[in-house]
Amino acid sequence: MAIKVDKEGRLFHLQTKDSTYQMYADEKGILLHTYYGKKIDEENLRGLICRADVGFSGNPPEAGEDRSYSLDCLPQEMPGSGVGDYRDDCIRLWHSDGSMAADFRYVGYEILAGSYRIPGLPALHDSEEEQGQTLVITLKEVASQVMVCLYYGVFEAENVITRAVRVENQGKEDVILDECLSCCLDFQFGDLDMVTFAGRHAMERGPERNPVGRTRLEVGSVRGTSSHQYNPAVILCSPQATEDFGDCYGMCLAYSGNFVVSAQKDQRGQTRAVMGINPRQFSFCLKEGEAFDAPQVILSYSDRGFTGLSHQYHRILREHMCRGKYVRARRPVLINNWEATYFDFNEEKLMAIARKASSLGIEMLVLDDGWFGKRDSDNSGLGDWFVNEKKLGGSLKRLGDRIHDLGMQFGLWFEPEMVSQDSDLYRAHPDWAVQVPGREPNRGRNQLVLDMSRKEVRDYLLERMTDILSNAPIDYVKWDMNRSVCDIYSHTYNRIGEFYHRYVCGVYDLLERLLARFPDLLLEGCSGGGGRFDAGMLYYSPQIWCSDNTDAINRLDIQYGTSFFYPVSTMGSHVSAVPNHQTGRVTPFQTRGHVALSGSFGYELDLNKVTEEEQALVKEQVAQFHKYYELTHEGTYYRLSGPAGRFCAWEFVDADQSQALETLVMTSAEGNPMPVHTTVKGLDPEKRYRCSYNDMVCSGRTWMNGGLTLERVPGEYESLLIEWRAEE
Ligand code: GLA
């Protein structure tokens, strides 16, 4: 049993293999957070809470004369707003009498077998190998009939604890929920750093580390998506933590819309971190009997540095968030025509790309933007999901069949959530676009956003997509989303604070219904590359286009940052042409392949335009993809260096430590070069391994401690694959 409760039903231990999370409902009914960290025995740690009479930190009525009991200082699970805790809170309620108070007390608990589901939202699920366990704690607001259910999921073997929140109005009067965060983590002692993953379009998820002090650290999004700019996943770690050592706590939100995460030290040096839906532009009205479900936060603790933490997230997201056939099934090597043709294609151009690709072993052609409506540039046509047969020289079925006849699969691009003003859809339904009546809307990429919170909009999209997917042999869909949301308004309800969340729920609803209709479809998420690369999207699409930037050297930074939370199997990564379309940089074909191999692999160029030597390399790379698939997609991933040095290296090790694969890319060159020495990790110290670089056989212990020095310093942008194989 991963969840243990004392006989009074007030002390809760969530035990994973290596960590413990402990809570205690005290005699006043406040749910206190007593501990999260390295595993402890089932003993009450409430004694760790040091109480004191702190000036200007008031006391709740039950405290009586005891001035040392203050919500402003106590570590809590669900701090409410307006009732004496002046730090960041998780829930804010406006009652019908105009008052604002959220004062919750413990009512009871329940333990459920298996993991919990959240209506309409993604959540970790059980697998054949591991079932989660769920603790539900119920709290009641003191002066109203608002109930809160706190959900805690425990995945013992994976060292993961999840949190989610349900707020229910059981009273007669309306209640306004102005904030409902999913998770509060209070740390009473010690210093922490916060690592966030920040960037911009085509340069996503660069780690940034800052000490948590009294100045509030906060990142988030109000763009309607999780965004390129900040990612809904952060690490809190001890200031001493490194790649291999030290305490690390991960907070990862399974949600694809507006979010916030912050951390700050209070007046007594205690750290509070909170995470959830961004309260900016958020306000929900709960009528009698209505409930609100806040999304899941996936927590994990490791005392083995960033590497240990990443391993835990990789496993849990791969095995318990991704769903469907492609959790196990091998992903096809694809070729996408976007950077090869942009909008300028016809059937023959596509067939020429497909024929060449198939002759080199590539398994799927993905037809990107431009196959529908009037769409020869990005200024028109979105929303008109009708095949442009004139441009394709025939039906989509005919094209799909021709691709299938080559022995390839066929994939198609959609951007369901958008509409161009120059489209039949917009002309017929201008009110389906998100815009405020009487105001000119902002345009992003010259397009507007569809109101995904409206069922008729989703029904139209489902009908169009179903029609297209059932009338042509389509194996894969790239689901794109190419602008941020603003000018929010909806014709179907007047509480605009509900819009952003309803939008995200609408997107999830459409994805869910599409997958129910086409369960074997492989979905690749995308939002101008990695603008919606989050755990929520992985519930629907096991791979996400990592970035619109395909430059192999920039990809080192992007894939490095992405790897802290997200498994390599989820990162769409392609070999593209040089000079690179985003950076103008020229890198060797081999290096582009080596970098893309550490991802859901593919090509994005016209292979008829590359040299014969490079075509031969494609064959070799496809063979390498298959040869190393178990390692790259299911193996354990190690960052061997950051991307900021002279070279960047990373490694995969298989489950039984019989094989390891290192990729090393030189990022710069220097005169009179210093030697290149690289480490190796994760081998079995007792086994003997042959290294493909120099054919030497040494024990795992020797390789891991001694490392490997390259005989020749590779040139700028050159790369190597090095294999270690255990001797029988
Ligand atoms: C976005 C995607 C690209 C491509 C284009 C098509 O930018 O990230 O990969 O699909 O849209 O318009």
XYZ file of C-alpha atoms in Angstrom, residues 15 40 50 61 82 139 173 214 233 244 295 310 348 356 363 387 416 424 450 502 546 595 606 648 678 718:
26
model
C 4.999 6.451 0.022
C 10.953 8.389 5.798
C 7.928 25.454 14.589
C -10.805 31.966 15.707
C -8.666 36.291 2.296
C -12.425 19.880 2.823
C -26.199 30.623 -4.111
C 11.941 36.955 -1.041
C 7.262 22.372 -15.870
C 24.028 13.777 -10.848
C -5.739 20.108 -14.001
C 14.465 13.334 -15.651
C 4.004 15.120 -59.128
C 12.897 9.007 -53.600
C 8.253 4.981 -44.235
C -9.480 18.906 -50.329
C -8.269 22.816 -36.685
C -15.730 30.280 -46.756
C -12.009 29.627 -33.622
C -13.295 26.327 -21.862
C 9.829 20.069 -30.933
C 20.807 15.053 -33.824
C 13.503 17.214 -51.039
C 27.452 18.578 -26.633
C 33.855 12.517 -22.710
C 31.098 17.249 -36.893
